[in-house]
Short mmCIF file of C-alpha atoms in Angstrom, two decimals:
data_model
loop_
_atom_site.label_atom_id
_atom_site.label_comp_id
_atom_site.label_asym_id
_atom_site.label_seq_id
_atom_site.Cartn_x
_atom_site.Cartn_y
_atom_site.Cartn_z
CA UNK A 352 47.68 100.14 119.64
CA UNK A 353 50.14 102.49 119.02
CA UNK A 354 52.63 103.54 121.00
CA UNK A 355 52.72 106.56 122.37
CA UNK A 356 54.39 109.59 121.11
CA UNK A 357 58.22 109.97 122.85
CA UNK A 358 58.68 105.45 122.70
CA UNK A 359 57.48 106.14 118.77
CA UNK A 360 59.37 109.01 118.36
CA UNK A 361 62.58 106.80 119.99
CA UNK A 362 61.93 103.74 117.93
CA UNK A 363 62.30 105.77 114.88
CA UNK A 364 65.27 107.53 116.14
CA UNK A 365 66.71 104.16 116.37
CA UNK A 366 66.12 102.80 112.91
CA UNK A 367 68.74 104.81 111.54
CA UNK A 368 71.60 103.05 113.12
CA UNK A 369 73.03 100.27 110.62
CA UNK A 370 71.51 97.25 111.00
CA UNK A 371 68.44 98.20 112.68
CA UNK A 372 65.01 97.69 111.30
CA UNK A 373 61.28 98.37 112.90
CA UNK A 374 61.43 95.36 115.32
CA UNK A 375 64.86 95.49 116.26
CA UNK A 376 64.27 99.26 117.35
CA UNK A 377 61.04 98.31 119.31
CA UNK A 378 62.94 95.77 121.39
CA UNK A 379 65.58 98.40 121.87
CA UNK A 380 63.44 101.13 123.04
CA UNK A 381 61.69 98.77 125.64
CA UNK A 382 64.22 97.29 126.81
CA UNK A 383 66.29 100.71 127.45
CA UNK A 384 62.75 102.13 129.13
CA UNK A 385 62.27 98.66 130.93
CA UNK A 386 65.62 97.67 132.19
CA UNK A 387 68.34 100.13 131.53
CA UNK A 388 67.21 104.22 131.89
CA UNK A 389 70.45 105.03 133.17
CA UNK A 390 72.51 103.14 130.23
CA UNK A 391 70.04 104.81 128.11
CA UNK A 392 70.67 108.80 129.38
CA UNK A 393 74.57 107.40 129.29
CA UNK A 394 74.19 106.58 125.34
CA UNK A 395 72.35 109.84 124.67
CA UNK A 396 74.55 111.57 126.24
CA UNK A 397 77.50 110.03 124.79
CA UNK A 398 76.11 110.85 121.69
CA UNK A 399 75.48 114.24 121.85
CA UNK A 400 79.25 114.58 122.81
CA UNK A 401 80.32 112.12 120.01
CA UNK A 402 77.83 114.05 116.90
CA UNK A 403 79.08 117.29 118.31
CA UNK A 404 83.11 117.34 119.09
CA UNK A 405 84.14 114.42 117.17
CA UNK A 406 85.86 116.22 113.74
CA UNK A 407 88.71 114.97 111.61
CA UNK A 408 92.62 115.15 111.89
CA UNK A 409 94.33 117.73 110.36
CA UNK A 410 96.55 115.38 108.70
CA UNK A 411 95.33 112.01 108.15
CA UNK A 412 91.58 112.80 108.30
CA UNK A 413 90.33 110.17 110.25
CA UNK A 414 88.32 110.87 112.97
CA UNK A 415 89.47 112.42 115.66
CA UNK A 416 88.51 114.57 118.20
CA UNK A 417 91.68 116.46 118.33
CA UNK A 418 93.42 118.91 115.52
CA UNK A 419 96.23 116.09 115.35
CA UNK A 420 94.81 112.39 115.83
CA UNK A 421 96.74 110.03 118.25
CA UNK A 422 98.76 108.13 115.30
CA UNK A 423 99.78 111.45 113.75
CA UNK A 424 100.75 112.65 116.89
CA UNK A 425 102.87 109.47 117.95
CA UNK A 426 106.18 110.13 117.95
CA UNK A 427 107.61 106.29 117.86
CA UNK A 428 106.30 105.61 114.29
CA UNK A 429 107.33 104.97 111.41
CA UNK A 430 107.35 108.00 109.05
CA UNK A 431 108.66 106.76 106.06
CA UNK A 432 105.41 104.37 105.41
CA UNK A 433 102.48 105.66 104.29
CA UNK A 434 99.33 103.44 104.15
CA UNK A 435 96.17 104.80 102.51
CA UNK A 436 92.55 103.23 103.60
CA UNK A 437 89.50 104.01 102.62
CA UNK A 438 87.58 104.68 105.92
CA UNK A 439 88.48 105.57 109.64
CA UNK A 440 87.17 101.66 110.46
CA UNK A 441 90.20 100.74 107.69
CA UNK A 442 93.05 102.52 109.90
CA UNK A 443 91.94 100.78 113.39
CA UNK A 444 91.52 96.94 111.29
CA UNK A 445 95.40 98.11 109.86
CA UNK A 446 96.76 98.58 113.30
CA UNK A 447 95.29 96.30 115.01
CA UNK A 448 97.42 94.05 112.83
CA UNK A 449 100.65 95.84 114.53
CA UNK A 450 101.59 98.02 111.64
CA UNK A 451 102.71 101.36 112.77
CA UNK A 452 103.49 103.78 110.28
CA UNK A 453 101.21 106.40 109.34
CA UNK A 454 98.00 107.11 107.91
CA UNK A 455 95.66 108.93 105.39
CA UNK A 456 91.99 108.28 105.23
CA UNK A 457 90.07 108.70 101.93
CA UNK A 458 86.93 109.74 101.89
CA UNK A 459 85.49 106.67 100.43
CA UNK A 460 86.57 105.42 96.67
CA UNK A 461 86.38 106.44 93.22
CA UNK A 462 83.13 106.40 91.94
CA UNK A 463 82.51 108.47 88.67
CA UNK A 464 78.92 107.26 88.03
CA UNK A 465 77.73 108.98 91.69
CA UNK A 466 79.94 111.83 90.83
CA UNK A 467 82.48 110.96 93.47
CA UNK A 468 86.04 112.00 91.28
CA UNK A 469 89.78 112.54 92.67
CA UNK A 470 88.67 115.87 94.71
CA UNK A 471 85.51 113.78 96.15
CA UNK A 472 87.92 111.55 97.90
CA UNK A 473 90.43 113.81 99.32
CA UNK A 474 93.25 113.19 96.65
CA UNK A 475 94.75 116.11 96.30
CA UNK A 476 95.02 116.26 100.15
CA UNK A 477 96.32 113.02 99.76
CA UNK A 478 99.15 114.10 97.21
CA UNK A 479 100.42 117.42 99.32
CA UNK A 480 100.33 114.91 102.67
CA UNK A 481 102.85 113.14 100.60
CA UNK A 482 104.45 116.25 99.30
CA UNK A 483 105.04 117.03 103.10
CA UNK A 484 106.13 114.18 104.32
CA UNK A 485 109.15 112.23 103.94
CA UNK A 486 108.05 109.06 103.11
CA UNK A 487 109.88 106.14 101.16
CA UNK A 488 106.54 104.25 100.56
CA UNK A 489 103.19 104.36 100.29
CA UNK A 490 100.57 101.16 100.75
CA UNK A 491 97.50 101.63 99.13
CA UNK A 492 94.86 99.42 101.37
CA UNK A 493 91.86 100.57 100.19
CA UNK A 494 89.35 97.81 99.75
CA UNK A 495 89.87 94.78 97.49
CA UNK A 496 86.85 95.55 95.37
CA UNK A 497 86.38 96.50 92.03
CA UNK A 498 86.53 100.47 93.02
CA UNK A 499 88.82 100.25 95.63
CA UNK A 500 91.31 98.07 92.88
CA UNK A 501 90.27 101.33 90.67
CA UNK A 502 91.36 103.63 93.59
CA UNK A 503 94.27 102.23 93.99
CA UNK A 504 95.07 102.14 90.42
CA UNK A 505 94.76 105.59 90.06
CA UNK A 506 96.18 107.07 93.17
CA UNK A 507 99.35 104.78 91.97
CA UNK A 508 99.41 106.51 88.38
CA UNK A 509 99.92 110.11 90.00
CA UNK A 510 102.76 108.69 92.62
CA UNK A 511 104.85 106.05 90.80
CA UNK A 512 106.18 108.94 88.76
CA UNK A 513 107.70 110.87 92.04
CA UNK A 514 109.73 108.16 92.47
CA UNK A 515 108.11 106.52 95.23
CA UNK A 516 107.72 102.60 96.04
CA UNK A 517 104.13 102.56 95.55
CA UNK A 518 102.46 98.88 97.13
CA UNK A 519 99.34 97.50 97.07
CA UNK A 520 98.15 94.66 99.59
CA UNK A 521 98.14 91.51 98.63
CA UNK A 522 95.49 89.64 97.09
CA UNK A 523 95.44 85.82 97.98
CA UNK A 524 93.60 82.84 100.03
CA UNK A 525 92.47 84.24 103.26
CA UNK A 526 93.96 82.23 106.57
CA UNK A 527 91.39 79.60 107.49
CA UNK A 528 89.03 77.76 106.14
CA UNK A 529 89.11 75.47 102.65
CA UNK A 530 90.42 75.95 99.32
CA UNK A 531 87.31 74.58 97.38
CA UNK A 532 85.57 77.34 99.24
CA UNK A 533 87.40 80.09 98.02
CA UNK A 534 86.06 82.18 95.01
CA UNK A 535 87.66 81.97 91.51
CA UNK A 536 88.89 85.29 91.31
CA UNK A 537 90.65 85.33 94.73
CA UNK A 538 92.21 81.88 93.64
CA UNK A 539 93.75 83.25 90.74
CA UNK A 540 95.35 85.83 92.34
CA UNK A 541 96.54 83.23 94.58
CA UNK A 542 98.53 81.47 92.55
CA UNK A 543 100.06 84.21 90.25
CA UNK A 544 100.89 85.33 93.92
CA UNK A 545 102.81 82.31 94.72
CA UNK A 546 106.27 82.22 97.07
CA UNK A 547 108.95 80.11 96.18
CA UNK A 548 109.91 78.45 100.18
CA UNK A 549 113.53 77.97 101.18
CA UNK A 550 114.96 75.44 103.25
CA UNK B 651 95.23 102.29 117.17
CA UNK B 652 92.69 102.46 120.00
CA UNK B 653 89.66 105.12 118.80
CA UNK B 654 90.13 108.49 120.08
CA UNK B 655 88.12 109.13 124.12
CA UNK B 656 84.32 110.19 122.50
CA UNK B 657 84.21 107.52 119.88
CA UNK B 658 85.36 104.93 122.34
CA UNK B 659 82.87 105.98 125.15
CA UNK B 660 80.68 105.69 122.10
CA UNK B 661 81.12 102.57 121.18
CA UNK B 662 81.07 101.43 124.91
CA UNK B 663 77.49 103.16 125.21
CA UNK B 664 76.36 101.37 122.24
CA UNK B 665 76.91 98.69 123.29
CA UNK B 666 73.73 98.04 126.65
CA UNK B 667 71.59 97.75 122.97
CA UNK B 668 70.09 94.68 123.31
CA UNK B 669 71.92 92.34 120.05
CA UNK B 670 75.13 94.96 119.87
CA UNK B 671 78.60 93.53 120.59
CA UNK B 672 81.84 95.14 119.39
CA UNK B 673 81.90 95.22 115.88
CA UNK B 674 78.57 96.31 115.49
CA UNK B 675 78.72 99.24 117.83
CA UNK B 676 81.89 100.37 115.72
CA UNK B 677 80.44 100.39 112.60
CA UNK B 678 77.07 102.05 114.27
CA UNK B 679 79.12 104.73 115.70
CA UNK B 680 81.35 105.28 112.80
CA UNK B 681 78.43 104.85 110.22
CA UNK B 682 76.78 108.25 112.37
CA UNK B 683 79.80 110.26 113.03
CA UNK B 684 80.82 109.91 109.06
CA UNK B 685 77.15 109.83 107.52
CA UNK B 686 74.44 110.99 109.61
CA UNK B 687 75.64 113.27 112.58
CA UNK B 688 72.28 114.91 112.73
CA UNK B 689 70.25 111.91 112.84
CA UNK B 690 72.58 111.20 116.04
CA UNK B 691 71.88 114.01 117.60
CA UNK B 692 68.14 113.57 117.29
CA UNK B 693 68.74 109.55 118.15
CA UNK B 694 70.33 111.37 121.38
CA UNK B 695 67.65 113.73 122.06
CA UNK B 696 64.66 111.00 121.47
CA UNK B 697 66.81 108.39 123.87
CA UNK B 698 67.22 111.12 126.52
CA UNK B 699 63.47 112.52 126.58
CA UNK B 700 62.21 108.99 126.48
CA UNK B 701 64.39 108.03 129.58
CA UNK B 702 63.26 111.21 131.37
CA UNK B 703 59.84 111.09 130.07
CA UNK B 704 58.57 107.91 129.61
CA UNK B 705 57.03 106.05 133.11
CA UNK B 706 54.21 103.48 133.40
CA UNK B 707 50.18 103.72 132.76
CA UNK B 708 48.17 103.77 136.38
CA UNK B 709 45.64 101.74 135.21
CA UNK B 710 47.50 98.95 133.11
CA UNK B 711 50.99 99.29 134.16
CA UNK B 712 52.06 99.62 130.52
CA UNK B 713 55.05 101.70 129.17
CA UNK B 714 53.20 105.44 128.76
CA UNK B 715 54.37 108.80 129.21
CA UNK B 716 50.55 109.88 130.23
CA UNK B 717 49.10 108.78 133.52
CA UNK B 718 46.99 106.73 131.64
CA UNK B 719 47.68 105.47 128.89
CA UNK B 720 46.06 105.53 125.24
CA UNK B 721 44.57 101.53 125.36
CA UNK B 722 42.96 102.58 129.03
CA UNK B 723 41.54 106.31 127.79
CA UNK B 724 40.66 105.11 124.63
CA UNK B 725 36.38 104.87 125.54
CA UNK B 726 35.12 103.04 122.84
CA UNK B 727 37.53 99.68 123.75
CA UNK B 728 35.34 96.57 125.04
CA UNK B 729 35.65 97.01 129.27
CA UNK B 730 34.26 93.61 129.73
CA UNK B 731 37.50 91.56 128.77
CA UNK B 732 40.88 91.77 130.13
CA UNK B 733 43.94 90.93 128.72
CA UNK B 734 46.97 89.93 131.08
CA UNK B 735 50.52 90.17 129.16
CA UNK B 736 53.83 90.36 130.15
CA UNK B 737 55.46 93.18 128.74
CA UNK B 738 54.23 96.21 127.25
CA UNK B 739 55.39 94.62 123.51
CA UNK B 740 53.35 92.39 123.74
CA UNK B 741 50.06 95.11 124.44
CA UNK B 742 51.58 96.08 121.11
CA UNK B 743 51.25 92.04 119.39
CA UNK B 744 48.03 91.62 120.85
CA UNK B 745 46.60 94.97 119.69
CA UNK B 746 47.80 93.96 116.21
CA UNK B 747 45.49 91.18 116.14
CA UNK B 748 42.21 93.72 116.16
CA UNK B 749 41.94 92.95 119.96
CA UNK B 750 39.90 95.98 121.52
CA UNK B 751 39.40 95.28 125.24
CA UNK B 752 41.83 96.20 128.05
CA UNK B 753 44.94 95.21 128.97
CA UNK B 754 47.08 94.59 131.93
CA UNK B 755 50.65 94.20 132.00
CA UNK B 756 52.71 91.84 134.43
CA UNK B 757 56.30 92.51 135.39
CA UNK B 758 57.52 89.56 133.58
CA UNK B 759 56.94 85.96 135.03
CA UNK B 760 56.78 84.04 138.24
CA UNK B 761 60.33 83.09 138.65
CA UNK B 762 60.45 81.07 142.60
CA UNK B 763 64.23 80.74 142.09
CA UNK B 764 65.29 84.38 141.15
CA UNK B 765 63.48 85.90 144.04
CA UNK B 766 59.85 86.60 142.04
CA UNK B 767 57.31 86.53 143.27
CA UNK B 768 53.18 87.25 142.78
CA UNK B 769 54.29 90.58 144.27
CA UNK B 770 57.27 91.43 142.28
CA UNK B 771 55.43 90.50 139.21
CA UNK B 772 52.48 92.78 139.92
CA UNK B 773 49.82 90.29 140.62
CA UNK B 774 47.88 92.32 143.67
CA UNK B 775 47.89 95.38 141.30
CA UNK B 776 46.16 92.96 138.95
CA UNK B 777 43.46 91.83 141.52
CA UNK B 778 42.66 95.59 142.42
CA UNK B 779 42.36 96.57 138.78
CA UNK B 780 40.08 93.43 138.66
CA UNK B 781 37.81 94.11 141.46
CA UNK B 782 37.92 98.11 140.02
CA UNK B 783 36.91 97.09 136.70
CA UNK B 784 33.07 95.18 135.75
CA UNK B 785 34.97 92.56 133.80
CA UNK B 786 33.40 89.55 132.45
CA UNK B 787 36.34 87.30 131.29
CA UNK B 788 40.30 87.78 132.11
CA UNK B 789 42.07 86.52 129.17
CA UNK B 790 45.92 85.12 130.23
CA UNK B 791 48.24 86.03 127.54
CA UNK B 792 51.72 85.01 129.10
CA UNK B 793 54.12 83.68 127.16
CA UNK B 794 53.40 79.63 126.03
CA UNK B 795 56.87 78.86 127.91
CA UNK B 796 56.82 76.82 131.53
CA UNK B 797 57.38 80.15 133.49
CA UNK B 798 54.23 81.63 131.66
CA UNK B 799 52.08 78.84 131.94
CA UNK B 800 52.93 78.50 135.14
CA UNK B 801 51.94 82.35 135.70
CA UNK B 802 48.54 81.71 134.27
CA UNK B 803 47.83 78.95 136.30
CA UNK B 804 48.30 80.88 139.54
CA UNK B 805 46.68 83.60 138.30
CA UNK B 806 43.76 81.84 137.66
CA UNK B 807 43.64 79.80 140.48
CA UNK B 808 43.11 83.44 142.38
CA UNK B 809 40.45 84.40 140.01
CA UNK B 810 38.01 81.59 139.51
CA UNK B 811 36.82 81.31 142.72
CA UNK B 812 35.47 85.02 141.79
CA UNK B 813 33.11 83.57 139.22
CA UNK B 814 35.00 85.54 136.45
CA UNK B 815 35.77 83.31 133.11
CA UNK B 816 39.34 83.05 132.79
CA UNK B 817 40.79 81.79 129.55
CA UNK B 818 44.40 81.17 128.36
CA UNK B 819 45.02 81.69 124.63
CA UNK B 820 45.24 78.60 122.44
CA UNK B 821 48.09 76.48 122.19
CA UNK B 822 48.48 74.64 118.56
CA UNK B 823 50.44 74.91 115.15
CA UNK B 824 51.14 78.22 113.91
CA UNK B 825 50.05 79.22 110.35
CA UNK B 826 52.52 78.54 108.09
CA UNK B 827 55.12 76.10 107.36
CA UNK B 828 55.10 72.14 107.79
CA UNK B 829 53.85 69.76 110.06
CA UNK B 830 56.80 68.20 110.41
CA UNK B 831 59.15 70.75 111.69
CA UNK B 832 56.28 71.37 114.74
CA UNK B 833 57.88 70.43 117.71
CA UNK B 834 55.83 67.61 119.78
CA UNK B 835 54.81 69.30 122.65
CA UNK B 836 52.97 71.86 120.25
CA UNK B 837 51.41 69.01 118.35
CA UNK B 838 50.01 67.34 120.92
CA UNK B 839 48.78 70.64 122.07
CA UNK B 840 46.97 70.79 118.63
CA UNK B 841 45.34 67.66 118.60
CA UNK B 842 44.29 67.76 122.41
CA UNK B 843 42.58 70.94 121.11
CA UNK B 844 41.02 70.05 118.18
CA UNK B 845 37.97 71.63 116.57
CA UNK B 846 34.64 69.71 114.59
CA UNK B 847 34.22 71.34 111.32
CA UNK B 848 30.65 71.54 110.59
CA UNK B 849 28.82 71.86 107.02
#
């Protein structure tokens, strides 16, 4: 059997979310056609709506729906802090820790062997943002992998000489969890990382 | 930072998907607006024709956007054996065995204590298509779990008194792994139902 042509033609519309492969979509599809029709019309049309007026902010490039995005637009932050993340996901997992200065998204990291230089990534937006703005410092959170370290390297190069306080986020044992489980590498920077305490 | 109105009604719409919490309907929504916006638009257009389009066969009460679906017009399938599922994936995990006779398709399982009922589950609609059709054997292909056995037996306690042979697929080990890690039930399933090898 086959199935026919609109629950195929939905099952392989469904394989291209993350995640997703050919079984996972057919339970999807029936389950949406068996249980759920009206959740299912609400997704599409959510969707549509989403593909079609979602774009990016002006000035941090994240996605927005608006010219200005609700944390460039919030007047009660912080606008001498800067932090720079590597993906829209990046700036909500940043606030949600209660930071609350502002933002710039890159458009992913460095990555010379796919072609993806400086202008790829939305540097040079980056450097006039900070050529506009008045800010004191700027954290560079992109990811803690070997191209976001690269990122971050670079991007650094072309600001420490403005005079800014240029940061990067630290590198250490994440909370939770055992030390003999930790990675080598992580470990390291641990401990070159160390705090003296006070009393 | 909450997401912006459309990505969070996004998200939220994502999330009926059968397996999808939080996290994952981020990334899935994010992952489309950044990477694939058409292949969201045609994921929205598939979802809302298959809602709109999609309703059940006449004959075998399977998923179908035809009257009749393509196991019930197809002529050259055997019309002298039934086979009673209960849902339309599994028409699809029986077909994919080589079976070629008909199908029907239950509305799930007898379930006394959630309000279900031979009726509810589609069992008269089974009886007509039974007295419609010349069939020689009904093969009950419910689920091995208490609520499907216990579907089969009442469903063939209606039927043998018609002089039809009714069988229920065989219970046993599944191909594959060790004989250890069978669960005992299944086992003793297996040997109940063993088979003499011959020369």
């Amino acid at each position: 059997m086959s199935f026919t042509p609109l629950i195929r033609q939905l099952i392989d519309a469904l394989r291209i979310l993350p995640g997703v492969g050919q079984k996972t979509a057919q339970r999807m599809a029936l389950q949406l056609l068996e249980r759920d029709r009206s959740g299912g019309l609400r997704l599409a049309e959510a969707l549509r709506q989403a593909m079609e007026g979602v774009g990016y902010c002006r000035q941090c490039r994240t996605l927005s729906e608006d010219e200005i995005c609700p944390q460039c637009s919030d007047p009660r932050r912080d606008d001498s802090l800067l932090c720079v993340v590597q993906s829209p996901l990046d700036v909500f997992a940043v606030d949600q820790t209660g930071f609350r200065g502002r933002y710039f998204v890159l458009k992913g990291h460095l990555s010379p062997l796919d072609g993806l230089g400086p202008e790829a990534i939305g540097v040079p937006e980056l450097l006039e943002r900070i050529a506009q703005g008045g800010f004191n410092e700027v954290i560079l959170a992109t990811n803690p992998t070997v191209e976001g370290e690269a990122t971050a390297h670079y991007i650094a190069q072309l600001l420490l000489p403005k005079g800014l306080v240029v940061s990067r986020i630290a590198h250490g044992v994440p909370l939770g969890g055992e030390l003999e489980l930790v990675d080598g590498g992580t470990l390291a920077h641990a401990l070159a990382g160390r705090k003296p305490l006070t009393l």
